[in-house]
mmCIF file of C-alpha atoms in Angstrom:
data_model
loop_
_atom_site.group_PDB
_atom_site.id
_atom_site.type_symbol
_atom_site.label_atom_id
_atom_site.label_comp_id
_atom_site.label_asym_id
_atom_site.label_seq_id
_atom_site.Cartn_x
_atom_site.Cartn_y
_atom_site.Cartn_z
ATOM 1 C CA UNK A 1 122.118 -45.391 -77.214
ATOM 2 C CA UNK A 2 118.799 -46.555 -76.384
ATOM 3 C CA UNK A 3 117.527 -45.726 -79.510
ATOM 4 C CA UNK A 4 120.741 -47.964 -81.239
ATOM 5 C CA UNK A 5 119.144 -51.100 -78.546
ATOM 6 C CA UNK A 6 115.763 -50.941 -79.683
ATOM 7 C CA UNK A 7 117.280 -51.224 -83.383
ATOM 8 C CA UNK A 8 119.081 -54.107 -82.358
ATOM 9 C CA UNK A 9 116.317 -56.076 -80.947
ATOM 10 C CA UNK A 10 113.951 -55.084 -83.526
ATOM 11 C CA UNK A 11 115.748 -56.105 -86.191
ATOM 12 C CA UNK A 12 117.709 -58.798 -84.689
ATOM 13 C CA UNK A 13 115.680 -61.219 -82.725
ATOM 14 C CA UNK A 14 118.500 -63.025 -81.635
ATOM 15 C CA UNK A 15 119.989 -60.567 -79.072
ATOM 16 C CA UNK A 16 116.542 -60.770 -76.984
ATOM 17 C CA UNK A 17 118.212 -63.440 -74.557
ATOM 18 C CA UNK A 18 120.713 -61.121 -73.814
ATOM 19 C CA UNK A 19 117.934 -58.656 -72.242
ATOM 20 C CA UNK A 20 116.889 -61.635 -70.303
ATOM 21 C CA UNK A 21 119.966 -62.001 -68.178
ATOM 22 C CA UNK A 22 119.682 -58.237 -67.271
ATOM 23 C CA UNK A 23 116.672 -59.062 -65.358
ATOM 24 C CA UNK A 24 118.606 -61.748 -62.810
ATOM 25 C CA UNK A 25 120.945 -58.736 -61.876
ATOM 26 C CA UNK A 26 117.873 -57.006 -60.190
ATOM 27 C CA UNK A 27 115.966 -59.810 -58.044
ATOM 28 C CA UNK A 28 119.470 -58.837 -56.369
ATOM 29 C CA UNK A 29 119.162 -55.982 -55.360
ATOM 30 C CA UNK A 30 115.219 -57.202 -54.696
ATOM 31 C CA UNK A 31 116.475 -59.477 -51.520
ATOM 32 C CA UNK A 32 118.283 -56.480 -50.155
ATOM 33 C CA UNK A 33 114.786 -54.806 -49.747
ATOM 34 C CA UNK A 34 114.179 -57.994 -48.295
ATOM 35 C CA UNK A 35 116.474 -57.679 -45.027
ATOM 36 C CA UNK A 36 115.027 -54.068 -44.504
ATOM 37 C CA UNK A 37 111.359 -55.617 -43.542
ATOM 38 C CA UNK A 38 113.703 -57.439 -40.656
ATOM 39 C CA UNK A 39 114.279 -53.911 -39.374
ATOM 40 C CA UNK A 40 110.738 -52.798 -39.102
ATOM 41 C CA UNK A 41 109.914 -55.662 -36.902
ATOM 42 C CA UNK A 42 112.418 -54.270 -34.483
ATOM 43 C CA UNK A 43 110.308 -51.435 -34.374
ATOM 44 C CA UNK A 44 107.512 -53.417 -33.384
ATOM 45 C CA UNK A 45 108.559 -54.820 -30.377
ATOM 46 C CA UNK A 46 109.140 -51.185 -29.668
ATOM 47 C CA UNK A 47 105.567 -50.763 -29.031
ATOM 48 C CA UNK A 48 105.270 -53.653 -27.170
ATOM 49 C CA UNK A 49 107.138 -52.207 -24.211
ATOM 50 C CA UNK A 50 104.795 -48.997 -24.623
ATOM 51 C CA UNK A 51 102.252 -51.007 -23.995
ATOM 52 C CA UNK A 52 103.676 -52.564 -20.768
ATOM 53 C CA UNK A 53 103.911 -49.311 -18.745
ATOM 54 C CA UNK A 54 100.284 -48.861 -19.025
ATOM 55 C CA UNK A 55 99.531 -51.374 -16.677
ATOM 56 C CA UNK A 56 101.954 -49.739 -13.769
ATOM 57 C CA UNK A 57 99.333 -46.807 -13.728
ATOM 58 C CA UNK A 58 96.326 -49.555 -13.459
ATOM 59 C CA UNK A 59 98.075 -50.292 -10.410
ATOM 60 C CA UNK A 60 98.448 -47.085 -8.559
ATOM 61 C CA UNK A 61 94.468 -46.931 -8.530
ATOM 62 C CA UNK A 62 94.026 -49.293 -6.440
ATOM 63 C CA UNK A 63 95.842 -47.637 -3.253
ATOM 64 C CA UNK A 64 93.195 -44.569 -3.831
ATOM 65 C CA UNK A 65 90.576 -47.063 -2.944
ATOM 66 C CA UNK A 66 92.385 -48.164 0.603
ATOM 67 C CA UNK A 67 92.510 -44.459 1.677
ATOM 68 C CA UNK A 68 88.583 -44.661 1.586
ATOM 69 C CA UNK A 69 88.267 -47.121 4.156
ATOM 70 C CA UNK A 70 89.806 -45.193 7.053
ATOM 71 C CA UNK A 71 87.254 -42.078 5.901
ATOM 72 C CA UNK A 72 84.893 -44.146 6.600
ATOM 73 C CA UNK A 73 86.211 -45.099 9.854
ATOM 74 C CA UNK A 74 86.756 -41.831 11.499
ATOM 75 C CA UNK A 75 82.588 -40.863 11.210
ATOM 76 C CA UNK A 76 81.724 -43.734 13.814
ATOM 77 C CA UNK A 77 83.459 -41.753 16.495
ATOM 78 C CA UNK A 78 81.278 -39.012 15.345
ATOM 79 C CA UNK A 79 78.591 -41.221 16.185
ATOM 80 C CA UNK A 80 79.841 -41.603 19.709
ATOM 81 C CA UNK A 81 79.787 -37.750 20.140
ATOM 82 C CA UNK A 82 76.208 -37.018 20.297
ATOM 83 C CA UNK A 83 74.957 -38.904 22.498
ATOM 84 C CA UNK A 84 76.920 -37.326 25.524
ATOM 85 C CA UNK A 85 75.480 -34.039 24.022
ATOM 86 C CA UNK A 86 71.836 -35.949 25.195
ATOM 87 C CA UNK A 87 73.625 -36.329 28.797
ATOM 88 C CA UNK A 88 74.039 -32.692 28.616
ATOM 89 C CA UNK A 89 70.260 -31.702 28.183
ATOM 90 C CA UNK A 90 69.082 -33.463 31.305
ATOM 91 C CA UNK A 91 70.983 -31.448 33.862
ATOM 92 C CA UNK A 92 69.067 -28.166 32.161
ATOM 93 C CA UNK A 93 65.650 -29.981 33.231
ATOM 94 C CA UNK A 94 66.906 -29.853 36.459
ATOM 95 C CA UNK A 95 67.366 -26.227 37.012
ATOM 96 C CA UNK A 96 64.009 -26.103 35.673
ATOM 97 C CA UNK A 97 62.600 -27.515 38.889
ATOM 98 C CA UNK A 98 63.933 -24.783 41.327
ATOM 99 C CA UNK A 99 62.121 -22.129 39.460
ATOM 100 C CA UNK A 100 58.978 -23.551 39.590
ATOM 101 C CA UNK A 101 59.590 -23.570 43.484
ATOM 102 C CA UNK A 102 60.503 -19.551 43.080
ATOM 103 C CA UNK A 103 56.631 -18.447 41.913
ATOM 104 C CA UNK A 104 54.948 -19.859 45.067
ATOM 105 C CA UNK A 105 56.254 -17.115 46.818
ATOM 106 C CA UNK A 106 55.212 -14.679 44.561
ATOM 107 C CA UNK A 107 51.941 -15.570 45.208
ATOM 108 C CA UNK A 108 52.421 -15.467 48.473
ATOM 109 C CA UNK A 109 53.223 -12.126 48.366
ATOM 110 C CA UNK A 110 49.883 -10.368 46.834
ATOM 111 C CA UNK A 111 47.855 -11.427 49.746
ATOM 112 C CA UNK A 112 49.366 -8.961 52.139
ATOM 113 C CA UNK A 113 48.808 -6.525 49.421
ATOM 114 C CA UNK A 114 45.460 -7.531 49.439
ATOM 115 C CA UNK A 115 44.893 -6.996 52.971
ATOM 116 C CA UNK A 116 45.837 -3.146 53.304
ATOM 117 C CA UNK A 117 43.232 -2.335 50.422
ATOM 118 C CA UNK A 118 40.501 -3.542 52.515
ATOM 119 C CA UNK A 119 41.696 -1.842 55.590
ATOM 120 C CA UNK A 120 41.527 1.448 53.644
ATOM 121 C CA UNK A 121 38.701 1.647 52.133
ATOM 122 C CA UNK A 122 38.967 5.880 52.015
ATOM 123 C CA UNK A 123 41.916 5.439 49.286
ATOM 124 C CA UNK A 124 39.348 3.405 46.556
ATOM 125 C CA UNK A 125 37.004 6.408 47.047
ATOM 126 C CA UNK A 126 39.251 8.883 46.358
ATOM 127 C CA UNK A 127 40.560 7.055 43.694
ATOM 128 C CA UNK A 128 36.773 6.543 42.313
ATOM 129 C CA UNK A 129 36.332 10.521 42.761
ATOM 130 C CA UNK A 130 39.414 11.235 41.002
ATOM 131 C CA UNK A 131 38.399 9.060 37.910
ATOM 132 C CA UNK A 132 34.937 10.697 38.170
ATOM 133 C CA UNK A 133 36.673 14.123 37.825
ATOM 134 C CA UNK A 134 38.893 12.609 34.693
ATOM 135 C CA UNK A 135 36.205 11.524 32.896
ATOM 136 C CA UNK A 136 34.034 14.842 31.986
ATOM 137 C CA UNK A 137 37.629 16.614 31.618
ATOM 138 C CA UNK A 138 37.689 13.644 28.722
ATOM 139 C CA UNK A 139 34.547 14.645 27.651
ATOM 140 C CA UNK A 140 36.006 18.346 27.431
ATOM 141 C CA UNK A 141 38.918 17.659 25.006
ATOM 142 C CA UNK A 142 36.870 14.895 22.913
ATOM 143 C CA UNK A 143 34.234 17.810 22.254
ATOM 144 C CA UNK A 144 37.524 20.251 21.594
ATOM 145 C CA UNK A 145 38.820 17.927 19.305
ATOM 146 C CA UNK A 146 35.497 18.089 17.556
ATOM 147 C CA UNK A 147 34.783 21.746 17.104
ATOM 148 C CA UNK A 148 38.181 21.894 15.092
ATOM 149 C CA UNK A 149 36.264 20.811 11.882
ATOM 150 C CA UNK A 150 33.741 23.532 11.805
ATOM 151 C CA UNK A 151 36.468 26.121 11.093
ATOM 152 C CA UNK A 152 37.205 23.985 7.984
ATOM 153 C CA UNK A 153 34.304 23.681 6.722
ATOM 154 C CA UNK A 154 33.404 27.164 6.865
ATOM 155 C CA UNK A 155 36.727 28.074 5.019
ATOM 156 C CA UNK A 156 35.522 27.485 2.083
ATOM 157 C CA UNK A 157 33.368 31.019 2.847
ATOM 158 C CA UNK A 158 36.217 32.422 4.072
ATOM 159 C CA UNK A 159 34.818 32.717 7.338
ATOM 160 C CA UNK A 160 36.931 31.858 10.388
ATOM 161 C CA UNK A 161 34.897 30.443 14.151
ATOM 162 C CA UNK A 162 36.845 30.014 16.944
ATOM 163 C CA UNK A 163 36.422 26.674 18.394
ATOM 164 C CA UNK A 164 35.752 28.805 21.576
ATOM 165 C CA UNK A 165 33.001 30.181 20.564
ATOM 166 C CA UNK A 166 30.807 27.675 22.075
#
């Protein structure tokens, strides 16, 4: 059929108006595109609304910055704590006081101990003679401790000395 139009039109120029009005029937159905753009801005407002809730959160920030202030409130009354803690320290350098009266009797004491020394002189003697009598006995065992390496060194010859053989 196609084939039959293009016949007709090439061979009759006449007929070409006739194509002509076929082209009016479709700016038709053209306009009814047209109405369909009036949908899509429906859509559009759409957005708009999304774009409102936003600002609700933007909103709720601000209360998170009120809470702050009473933090910083509450560490004044920290502040106030400490310094009864200073109160506190004075009453320890008061006890302090009665123990420095507590030595001068001490030292009151080592006089009388003083005194029955010199009354018995006999006791530092003996005590003199006994330390006499300790100190060649130390002489003894440094000399015993001594011999102990002679043995050693004669091992080596595979002789043995008794340290008493001195």
């Amino acid at each position: 059929m196609l084939d039959f139009l293009f016949q007709q039109l090439q061979l009759q120029p006449q007929p070409q108006p006739q194509p002509q009005p076929q082209p009016q029937p479709q700016p038709q159905p053209q306009p009814q595109p047209q109405p369909q753009p009036h949908p899509q801005p429906q859509p559009q407002p759409s957005p708009q609304p999304r774009q409102q809730p936003p600002p609700p959160p933007q909103q709720p920030p601000p209360p998170p910055q009120q809470p702050p202030l009473p933090r910083q409130q509450p560490p004044p009354p920290r502040q106030q704590q400490p310094p009864p803690r200073q109160q506190q320290p004075p009453p320890r350098q008061q006890p302090s006081p009665p123990r420095q009266q507590q030595p001068p009797p001490r030292q009151q004491q080592p006089p009388p101990r003083q005194q029955p020394q010199q009354q018995q002189p006999l006791l530092q003697k003996q005590q003199r003679q006994r330390l006499l009598r300790k100190q060649p006995q130390q002489q003894q065992q440094q000399r015993q401790k001594l011999l102990p390496l002679v043995p050693v060194s004669n091992r080596l010859n595979n002789e043995i000395l008794l340290p008493t053989a001195t």
